[in-house]
Coordinates of C-alpha atoms and ligand atoms in Angstrom, one line a residue:
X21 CA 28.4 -50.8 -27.4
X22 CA 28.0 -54.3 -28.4
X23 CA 24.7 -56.2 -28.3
X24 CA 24.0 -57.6 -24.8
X25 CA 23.7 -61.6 -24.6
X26 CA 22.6 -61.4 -21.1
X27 CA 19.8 -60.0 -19.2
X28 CA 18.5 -58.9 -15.9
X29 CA 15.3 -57.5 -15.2
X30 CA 14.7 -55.7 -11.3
X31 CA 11.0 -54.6 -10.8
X32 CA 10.0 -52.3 -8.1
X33 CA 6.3 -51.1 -7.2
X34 CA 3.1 -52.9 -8.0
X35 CA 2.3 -56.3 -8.7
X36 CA 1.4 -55.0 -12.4
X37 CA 5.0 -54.2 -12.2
X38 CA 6.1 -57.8 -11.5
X39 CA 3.6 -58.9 -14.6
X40 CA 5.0 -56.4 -16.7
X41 CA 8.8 -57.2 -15.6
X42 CA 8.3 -61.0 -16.2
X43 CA 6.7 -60.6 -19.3
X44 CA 9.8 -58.5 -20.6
X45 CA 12.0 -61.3 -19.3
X46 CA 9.8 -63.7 -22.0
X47 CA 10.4 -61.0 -24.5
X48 CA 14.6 -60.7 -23.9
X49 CA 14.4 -64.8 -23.7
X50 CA 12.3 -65.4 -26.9
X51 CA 15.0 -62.6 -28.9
X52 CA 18.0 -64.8 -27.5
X53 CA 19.6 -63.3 -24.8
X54 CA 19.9 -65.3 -21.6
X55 CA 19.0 -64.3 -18.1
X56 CA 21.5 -63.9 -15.5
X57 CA 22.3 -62.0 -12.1
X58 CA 21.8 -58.3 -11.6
X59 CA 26.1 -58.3 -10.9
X60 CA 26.7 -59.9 -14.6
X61 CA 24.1 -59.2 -16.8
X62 CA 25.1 -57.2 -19.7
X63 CA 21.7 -55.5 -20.0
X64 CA 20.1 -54.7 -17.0
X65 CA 16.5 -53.1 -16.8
X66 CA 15.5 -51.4 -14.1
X67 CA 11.1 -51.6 -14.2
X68 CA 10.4 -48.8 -12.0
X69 CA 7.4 -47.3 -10.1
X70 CA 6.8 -43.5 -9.5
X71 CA 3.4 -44.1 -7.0
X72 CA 5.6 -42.0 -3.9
X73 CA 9.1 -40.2 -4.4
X74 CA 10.6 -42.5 -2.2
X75 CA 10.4 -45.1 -4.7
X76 CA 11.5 -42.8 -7.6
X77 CA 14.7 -41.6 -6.7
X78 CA 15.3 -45.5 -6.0
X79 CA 16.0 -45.6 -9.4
X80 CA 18.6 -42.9 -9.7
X81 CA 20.6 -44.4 -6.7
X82 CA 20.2 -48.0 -8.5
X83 CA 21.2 -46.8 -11.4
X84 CA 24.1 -45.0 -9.6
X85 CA 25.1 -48.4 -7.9
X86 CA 24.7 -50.7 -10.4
X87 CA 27.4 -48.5 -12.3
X88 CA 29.6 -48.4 -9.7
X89 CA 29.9 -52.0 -9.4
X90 CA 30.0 -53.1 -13.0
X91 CA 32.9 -50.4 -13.4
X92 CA 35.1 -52.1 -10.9
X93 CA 34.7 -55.2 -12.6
X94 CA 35.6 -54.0 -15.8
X95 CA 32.2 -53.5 -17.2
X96 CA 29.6 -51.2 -18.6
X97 CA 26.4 -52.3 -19.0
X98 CA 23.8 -51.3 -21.0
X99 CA 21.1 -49.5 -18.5
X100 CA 16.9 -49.5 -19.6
X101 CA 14.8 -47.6 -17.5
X102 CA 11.2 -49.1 -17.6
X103 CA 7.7 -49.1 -16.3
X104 CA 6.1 -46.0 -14.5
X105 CA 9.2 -43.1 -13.5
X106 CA 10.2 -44.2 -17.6
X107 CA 6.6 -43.1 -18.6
X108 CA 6.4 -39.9 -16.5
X109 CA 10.1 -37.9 -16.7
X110 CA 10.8 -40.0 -20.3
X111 CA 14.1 -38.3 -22.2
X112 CA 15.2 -36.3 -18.4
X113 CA 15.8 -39.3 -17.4
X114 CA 18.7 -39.6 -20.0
X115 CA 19.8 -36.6 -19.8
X116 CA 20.1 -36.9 -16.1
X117 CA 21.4 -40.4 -16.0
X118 CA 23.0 -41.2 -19.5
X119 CA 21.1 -44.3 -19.2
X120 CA 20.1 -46.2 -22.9
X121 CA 16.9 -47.1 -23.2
X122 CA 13.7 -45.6 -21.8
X123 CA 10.4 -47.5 -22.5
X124 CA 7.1 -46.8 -20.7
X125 CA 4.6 -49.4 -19.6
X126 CA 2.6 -50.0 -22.6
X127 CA 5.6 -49.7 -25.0
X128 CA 7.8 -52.5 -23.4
X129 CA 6.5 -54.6 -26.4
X130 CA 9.1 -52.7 -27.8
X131 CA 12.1 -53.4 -25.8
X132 CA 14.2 -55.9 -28.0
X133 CA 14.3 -53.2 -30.7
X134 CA 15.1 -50.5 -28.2
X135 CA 17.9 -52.7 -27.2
X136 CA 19.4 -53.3 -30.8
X137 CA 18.9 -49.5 -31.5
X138 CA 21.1 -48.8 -28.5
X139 CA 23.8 -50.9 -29.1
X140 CA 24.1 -49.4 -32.6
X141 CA 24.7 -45.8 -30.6
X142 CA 21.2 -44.3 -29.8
X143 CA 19.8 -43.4 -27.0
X144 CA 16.2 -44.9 -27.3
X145 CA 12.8 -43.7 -25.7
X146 CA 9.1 -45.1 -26.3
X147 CA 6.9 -43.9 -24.1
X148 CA 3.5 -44.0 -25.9
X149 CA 0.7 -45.1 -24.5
X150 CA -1.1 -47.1 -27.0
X151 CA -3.0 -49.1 -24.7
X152 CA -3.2 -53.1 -25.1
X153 CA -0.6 -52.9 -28.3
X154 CA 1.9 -54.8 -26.5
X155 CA -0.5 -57.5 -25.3
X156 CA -0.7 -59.0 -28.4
X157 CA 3.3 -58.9 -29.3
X158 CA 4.0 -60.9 -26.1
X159 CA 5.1 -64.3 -26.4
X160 CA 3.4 -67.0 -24.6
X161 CA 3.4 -68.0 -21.4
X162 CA 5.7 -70.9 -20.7
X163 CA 6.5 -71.7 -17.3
X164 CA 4.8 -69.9 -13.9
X165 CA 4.9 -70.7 -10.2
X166 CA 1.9 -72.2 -9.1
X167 CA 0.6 -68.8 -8.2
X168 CA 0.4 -66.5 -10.9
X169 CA -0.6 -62.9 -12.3
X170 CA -2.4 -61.6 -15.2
X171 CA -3.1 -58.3 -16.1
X172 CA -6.8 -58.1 -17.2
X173 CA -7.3 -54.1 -17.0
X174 CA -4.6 -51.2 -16.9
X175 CA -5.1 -47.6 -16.0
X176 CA -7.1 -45.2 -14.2
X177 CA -9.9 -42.9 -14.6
X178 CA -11.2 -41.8 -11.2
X179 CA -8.4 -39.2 -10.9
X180 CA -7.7 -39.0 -7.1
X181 CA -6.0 -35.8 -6.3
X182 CA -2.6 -37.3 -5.2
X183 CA -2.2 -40.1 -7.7
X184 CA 0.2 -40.6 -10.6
X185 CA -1.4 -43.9 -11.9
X186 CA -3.6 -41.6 -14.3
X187 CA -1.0 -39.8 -15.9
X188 CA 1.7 -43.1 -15.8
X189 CA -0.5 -45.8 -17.2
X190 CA -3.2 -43.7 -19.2
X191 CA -6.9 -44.2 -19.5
X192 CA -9.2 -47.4 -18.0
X193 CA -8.6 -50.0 -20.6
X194 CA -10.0 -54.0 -20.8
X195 CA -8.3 -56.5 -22.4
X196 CA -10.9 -58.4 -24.3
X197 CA -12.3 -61.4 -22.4
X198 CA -11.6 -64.2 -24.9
X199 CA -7.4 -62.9 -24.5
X200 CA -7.8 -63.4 -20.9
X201 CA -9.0 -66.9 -21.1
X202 CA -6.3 -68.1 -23.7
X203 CA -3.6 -66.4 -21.1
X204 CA -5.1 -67.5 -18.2
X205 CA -5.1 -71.2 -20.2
X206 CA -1.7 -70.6 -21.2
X207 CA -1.1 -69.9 -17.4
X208 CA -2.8 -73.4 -16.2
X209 CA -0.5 -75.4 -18.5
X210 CA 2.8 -73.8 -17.5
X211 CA 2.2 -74.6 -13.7
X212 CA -0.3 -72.3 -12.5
X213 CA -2.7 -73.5 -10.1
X214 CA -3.7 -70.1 -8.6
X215 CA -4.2 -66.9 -10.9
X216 CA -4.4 -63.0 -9.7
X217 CA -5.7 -61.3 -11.9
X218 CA -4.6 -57.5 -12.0
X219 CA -5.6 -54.3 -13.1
X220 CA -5.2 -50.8 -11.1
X221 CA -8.9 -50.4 -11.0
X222 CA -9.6 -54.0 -11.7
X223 CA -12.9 -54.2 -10.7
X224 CA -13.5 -51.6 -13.0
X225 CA -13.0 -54.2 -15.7
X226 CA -15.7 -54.7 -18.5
X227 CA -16.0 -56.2 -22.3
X228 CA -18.7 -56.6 -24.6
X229 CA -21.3 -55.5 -21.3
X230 CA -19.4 -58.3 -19.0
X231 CA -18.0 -57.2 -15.6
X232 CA -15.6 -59.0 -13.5
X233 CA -18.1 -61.4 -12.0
X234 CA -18.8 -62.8 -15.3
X235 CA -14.9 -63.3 -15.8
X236 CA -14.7 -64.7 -12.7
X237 CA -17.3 -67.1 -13.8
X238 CA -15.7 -68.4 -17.0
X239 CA -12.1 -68.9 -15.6
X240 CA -13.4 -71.3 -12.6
X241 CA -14.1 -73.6 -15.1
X242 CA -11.2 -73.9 -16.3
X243 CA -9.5 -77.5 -15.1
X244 CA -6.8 -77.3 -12.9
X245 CA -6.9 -74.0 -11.5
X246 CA -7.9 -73.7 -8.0
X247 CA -7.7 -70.4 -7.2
X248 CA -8.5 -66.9 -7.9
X249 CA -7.6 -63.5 -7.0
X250 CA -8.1 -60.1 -8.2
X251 CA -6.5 -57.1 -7.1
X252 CA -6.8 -53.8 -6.6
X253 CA -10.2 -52.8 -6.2
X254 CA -12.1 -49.3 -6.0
X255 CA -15.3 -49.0 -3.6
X256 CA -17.5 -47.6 -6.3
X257 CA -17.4 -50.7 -9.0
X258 CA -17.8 -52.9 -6.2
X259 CA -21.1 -54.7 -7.9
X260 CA -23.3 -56.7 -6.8
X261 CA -22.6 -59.1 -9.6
X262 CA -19.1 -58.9 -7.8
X263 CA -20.3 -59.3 -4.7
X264 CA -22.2 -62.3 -5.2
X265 CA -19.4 -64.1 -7.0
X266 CA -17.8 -63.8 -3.7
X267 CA -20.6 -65.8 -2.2
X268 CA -21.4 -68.7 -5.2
X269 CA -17.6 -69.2 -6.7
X270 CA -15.3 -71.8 -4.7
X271 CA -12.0 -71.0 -6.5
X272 CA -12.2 -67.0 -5.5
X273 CA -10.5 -66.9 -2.6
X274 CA -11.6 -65.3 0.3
X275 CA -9.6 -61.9 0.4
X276 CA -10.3 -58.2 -0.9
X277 CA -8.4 -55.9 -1.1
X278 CA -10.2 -52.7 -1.0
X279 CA -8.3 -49.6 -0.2
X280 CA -10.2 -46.7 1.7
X281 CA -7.4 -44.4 2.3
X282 CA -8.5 -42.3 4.8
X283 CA -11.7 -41.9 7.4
X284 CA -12.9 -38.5 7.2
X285 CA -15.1 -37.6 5.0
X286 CA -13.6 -34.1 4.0
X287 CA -10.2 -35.2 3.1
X288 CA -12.0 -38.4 1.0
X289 CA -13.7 -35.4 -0.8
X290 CA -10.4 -33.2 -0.7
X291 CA -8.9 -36.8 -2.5
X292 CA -11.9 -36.8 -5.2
X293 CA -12.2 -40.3 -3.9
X294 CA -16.3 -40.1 -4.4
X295 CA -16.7 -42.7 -1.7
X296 CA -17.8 -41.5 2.3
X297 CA -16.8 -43.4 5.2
X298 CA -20.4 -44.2 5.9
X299 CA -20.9 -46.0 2.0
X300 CA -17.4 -48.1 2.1
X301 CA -18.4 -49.4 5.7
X302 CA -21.9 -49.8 4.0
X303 CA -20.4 -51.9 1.2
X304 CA -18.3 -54.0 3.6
X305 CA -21.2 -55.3 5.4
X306 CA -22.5 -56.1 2.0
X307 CA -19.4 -58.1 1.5
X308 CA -19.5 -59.7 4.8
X309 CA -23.6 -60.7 4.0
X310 CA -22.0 -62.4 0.7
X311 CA -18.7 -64.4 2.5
X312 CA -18.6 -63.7 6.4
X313 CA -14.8 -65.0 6.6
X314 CA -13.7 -62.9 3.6
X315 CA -10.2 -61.4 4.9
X316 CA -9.8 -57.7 4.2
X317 CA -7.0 -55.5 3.5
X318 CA -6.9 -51.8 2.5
X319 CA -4.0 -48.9 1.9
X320 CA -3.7 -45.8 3.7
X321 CA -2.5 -42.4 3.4
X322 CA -1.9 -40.2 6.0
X323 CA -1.2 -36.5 6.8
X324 CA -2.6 -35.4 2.8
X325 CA -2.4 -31.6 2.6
X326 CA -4.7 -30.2 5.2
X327 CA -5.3 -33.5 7.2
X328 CA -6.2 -32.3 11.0
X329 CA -5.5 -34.5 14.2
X330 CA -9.0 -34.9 14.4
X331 CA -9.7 -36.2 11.1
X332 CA -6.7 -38.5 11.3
X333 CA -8.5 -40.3 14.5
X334 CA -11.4 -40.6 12.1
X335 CA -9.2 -43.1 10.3
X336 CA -8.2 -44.9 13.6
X337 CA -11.9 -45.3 14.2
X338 CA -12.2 -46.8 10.8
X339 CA -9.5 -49.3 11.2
X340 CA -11.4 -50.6 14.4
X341 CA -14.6 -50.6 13.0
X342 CA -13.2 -52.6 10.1
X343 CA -10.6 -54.9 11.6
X344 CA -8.5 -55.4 8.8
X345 CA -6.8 -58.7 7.9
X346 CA -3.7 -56.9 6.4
X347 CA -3.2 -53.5 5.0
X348 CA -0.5 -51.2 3.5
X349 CA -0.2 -47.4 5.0
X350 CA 1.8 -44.5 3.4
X351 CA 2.8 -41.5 4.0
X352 CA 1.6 -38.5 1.6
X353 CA 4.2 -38.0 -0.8
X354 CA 3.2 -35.1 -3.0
X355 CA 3.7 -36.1 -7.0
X356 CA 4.3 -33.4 -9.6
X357 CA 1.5 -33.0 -12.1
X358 CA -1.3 -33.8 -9.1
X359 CA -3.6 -31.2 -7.8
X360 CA -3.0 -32.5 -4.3
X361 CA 0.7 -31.1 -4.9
X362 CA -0.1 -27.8 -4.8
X363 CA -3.1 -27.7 -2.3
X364 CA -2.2 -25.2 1.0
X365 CA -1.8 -27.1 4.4
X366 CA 1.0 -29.6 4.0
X367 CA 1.4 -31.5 7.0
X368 CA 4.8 -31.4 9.1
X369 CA 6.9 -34.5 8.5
X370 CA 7.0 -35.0 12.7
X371 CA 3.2 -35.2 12.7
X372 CA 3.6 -37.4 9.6
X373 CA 6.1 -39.9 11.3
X374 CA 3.9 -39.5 14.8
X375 CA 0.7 -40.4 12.5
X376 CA 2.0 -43.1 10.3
X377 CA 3.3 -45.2 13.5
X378 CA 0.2 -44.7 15.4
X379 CA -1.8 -46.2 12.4
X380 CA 0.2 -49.1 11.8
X381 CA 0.7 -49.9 15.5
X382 CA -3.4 -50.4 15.5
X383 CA -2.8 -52.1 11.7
X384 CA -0.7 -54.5 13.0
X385 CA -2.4 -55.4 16.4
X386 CA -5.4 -56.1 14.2
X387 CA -3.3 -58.4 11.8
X388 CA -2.5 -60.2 14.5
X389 CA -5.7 -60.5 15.9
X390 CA -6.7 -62.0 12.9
X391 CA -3.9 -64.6 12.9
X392 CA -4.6 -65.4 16.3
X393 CA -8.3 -66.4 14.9
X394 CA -7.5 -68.5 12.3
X395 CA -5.5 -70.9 14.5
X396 CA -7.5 -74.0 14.8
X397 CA -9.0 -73.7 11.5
X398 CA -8.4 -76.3 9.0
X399 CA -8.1 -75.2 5.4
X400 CA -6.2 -75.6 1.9
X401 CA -2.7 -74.6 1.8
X402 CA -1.4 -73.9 -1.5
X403 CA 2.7 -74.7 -1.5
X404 CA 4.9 -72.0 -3.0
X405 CA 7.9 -72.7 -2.2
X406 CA 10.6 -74.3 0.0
X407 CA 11.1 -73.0 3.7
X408 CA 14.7 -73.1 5.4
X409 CA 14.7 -75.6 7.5
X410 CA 14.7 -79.3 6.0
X411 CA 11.1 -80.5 5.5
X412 CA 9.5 -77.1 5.2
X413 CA 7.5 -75.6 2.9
X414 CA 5.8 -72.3 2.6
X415 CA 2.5 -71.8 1.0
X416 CA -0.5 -69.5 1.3
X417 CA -3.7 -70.1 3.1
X418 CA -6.8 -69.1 1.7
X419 CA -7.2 -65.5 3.3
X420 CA -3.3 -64.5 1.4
X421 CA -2.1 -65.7 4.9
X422 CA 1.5 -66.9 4.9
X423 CA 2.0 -70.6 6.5
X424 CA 5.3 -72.8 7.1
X425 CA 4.7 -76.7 7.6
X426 CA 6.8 -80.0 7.4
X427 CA 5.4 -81.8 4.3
X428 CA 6.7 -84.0 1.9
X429 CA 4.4 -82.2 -0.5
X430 CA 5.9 -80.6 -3.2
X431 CA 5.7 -76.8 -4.9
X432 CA 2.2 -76.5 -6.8
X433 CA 0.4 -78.7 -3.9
X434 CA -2.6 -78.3 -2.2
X435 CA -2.3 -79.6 0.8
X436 CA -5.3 -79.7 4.4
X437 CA -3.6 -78.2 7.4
X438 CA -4.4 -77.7 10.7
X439 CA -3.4 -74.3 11.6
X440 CA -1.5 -74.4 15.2
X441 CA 0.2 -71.2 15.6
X442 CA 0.0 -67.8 14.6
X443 CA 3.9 -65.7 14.6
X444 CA 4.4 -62.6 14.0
X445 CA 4.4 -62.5 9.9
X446 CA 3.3 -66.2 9.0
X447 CA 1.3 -68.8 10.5
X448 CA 2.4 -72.7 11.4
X449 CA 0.4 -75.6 10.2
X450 CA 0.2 -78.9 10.4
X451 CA -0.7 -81.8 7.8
X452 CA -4.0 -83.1 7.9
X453 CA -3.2 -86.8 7.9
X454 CA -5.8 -87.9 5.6
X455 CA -7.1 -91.7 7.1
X456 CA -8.4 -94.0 4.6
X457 CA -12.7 -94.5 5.0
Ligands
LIG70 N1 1.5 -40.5 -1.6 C1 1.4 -41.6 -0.8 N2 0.7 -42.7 -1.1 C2 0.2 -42.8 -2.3 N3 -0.5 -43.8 -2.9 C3 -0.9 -43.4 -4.1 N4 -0.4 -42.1 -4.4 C4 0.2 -41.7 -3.2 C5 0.9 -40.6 -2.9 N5 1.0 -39.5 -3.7 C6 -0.9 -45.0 -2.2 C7 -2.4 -45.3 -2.2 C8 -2.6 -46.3 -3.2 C9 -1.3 -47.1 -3.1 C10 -1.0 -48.0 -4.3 O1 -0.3 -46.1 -2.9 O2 -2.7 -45.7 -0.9 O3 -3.8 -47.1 -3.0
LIG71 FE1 4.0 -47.7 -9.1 FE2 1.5 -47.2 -9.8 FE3 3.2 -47.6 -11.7 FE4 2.4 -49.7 -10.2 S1 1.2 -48.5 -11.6 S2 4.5 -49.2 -10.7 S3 2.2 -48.6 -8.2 S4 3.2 -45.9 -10.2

């Protein structure tokens, strides 16, 4: 097979995932090869997420497709399966897909070489976890969107019976503060003017005795950037420090994401989530106290292994107690390797499809209701990108809320507007027109 000159990267899952997948497109880029379409490239990777089984059999029928149309074109191109369904079936992946290059999430460092092997005949799998090696063998970052990500923290340790993460991305790890600043620099200066910053138990984070707060801290000085985010966060290393940051930094924005999963106590404890109903609604007022307008948003699972009808209306309570700005809701999808696999009293798919619409019907009506509040607030829109019709742009508000307006501003732009109208998935605005004192 001869060495690929052109790339594509497709990255399902996570946000980490979309980190992860751009910062192997800087890696193919800075070893030559040039990016292209999905349809032409001659190397395509596929960064892939394992969370739900949905989303990993995606891959096989990708894989699948992708072959299909290359092969009527003429072509066969080289295949690299990365990220989190690379890290957990590794070498059964080849042997089930004849793909060429398997690299796991903290080996994609790795993934020019992998590619050269290949092309010389090998299959070629790396799938260590030797956490924050890559980190340093990235090169750096050139040119961002005005809102970007960077990964601060990676793995888990909490263990919560269902959950791959543990197993896929390995042990709670930092990346030292003074590497965050430099990116998050390098970030400012290639177009950045709003920065997530990601781990999967990012609040977790912690160097030399600093927490999140104290990161927080540093990166709001840093000039030009306007806004942070952090994402995704576990009830228990919800600090105080953190807390208050909420209440004293202007550039973090006023959104948490803070996923609860479920409202009954015994299937929180059947999920080793060592949280109760009663202390994350206990922590949210705490929040609230801190930043009354904070925006919330949370993910769901419904109908885990023993889940009753009654303890699935405990979770309905705790949407309307909560009155959720946004959230994600799943159904239980049992992952191999998890305890919660294996655990009696799987719930019927019908009860499973009856549960999961009932919970996002009262999801969604609370969405709305809290689109319908904002409108007639005035507040900073950062632009993203263009809408399609002439004039408009699309940008975010401060609570992560999508909003189209006619502007002459341009991409990277923070711009005052009135907010008129709230749709179903965005919001409208309006300019401020600013008049001269
Ligand atoms: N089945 C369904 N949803 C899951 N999640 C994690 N593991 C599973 C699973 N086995 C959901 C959780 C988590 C989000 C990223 O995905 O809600 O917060
Ligand atoms: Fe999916 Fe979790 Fe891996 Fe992200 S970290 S890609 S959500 S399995």
């Amino acid at each position: 097979m001869p060495a690929p000159k052109t790339f594509h990267v497709k990255s399902f899952g996570c946000q980490m995932n979309v980190y992860d997948g751009e910062r192997m497109a800087e890696l193919m880029t800075a070893d030559g090869l040039v990016a292209a379409d999905a349809g032409d490239a001659d190397l395509v990777v596929l960064n892939t997420c394992h969370i739900r089984e949905k989303a990993t059999e995606k891959v096989y029928s990708d894989i699948g497709r992708i072959r299909k149309v290359a092969r009527a074109q003429g072509r066969a191109p080289m295949i690299a399966v990365a990220g989190c369904v690379a890290q957990a079936e590794g070498p059964e992946i080849v042997a089930r897909a004849k793909v060429d290059v398997v690299v796991g999430p903290q080996a994609y460092h790795n993934l020019p070489a992998l590619v050269r092997q290949a092309a010389a005949g090998e299959h070629s799998i790396d799938t260590d976890l030797l956490a924050l090696a890559k980190f340093a063998k990235l090169p750096r970052r050139r040119r961002v969107g005005p809102s970007a990500f960077l990964t601060v923290q990676e793995g888990c340790d909490k263990f919560c019976t269902y959950c791959v993460v543990p197993y896929t991305r390995g042990a709670e790890i930092s990346r030292p503060f003074a590497a965050i600043v430099d990116e998050a620099k390098a970030l400012v200066d290639a177009g950045a003017r709003e920065i997530t910053l990601l781990g999967q138990n990012v609040n977790a984070w912690e160097s030399d005795g600093h927490g999140l707060h104290d990161l927080i801290r540093a990166l709001d000085r840093i000039p030009g950037l306007a806004r942070l985010r952090y994402t995704t966060s576990h009830p228990n290393d919800m600090s105080q420090g953190l807390i208050d940051a909420h209440r004293d930094v202007e550039t973090l924005m006023p959104f948490l994401h803070l996923p609860v999963q479920a409202g009954s106590d015994r299937v929180l404890r059947a999920m080793n989530r060592s949280h109760t109903r009663d202390s994350y609604l206990r922590l949210l007022d705490r929040i609230r106290a801190a930043r009354p307008d904070i925006a919330l948003s949370g993910d769901f699972i419904i109908g885990f292994p023993g889940e009753t009808e009654a303890e699935f209306a405990e979770t309905l309570g705790l949407v309307d107690a909560v009155g959720y700005a946004q959230a994600f809701s799943f159904k239980y999808s049992p992952r191999p390797g998890t305890p919660a696999a294996t655990m009696a009293d799987q719930v019927a798919p019908e009860a499973m499809d009856d549960r999961l619409q009932r919970l996002q019907a009262a999801l969604n009506r609370d969405q709305q209701a809290f689109n319908t509040a904002s409108v007639g607030r005035t507040c900073p829109i950062l632009i993203e990108r263009q809408g399609k019709l002439p004039g408009q742009m699309l940008g975010k508000s401060p609570w992560l809320q999508s909003v189209h307006l006619t502007t002459a501003a341009t991409i990277g732009d923070l711009v005052d507007v009135d907010l008129i109208r709230a749709d179903p998935n965005s919001l409208a605005g309006v300019e401020r027109v600013r008049v001269a004192a």
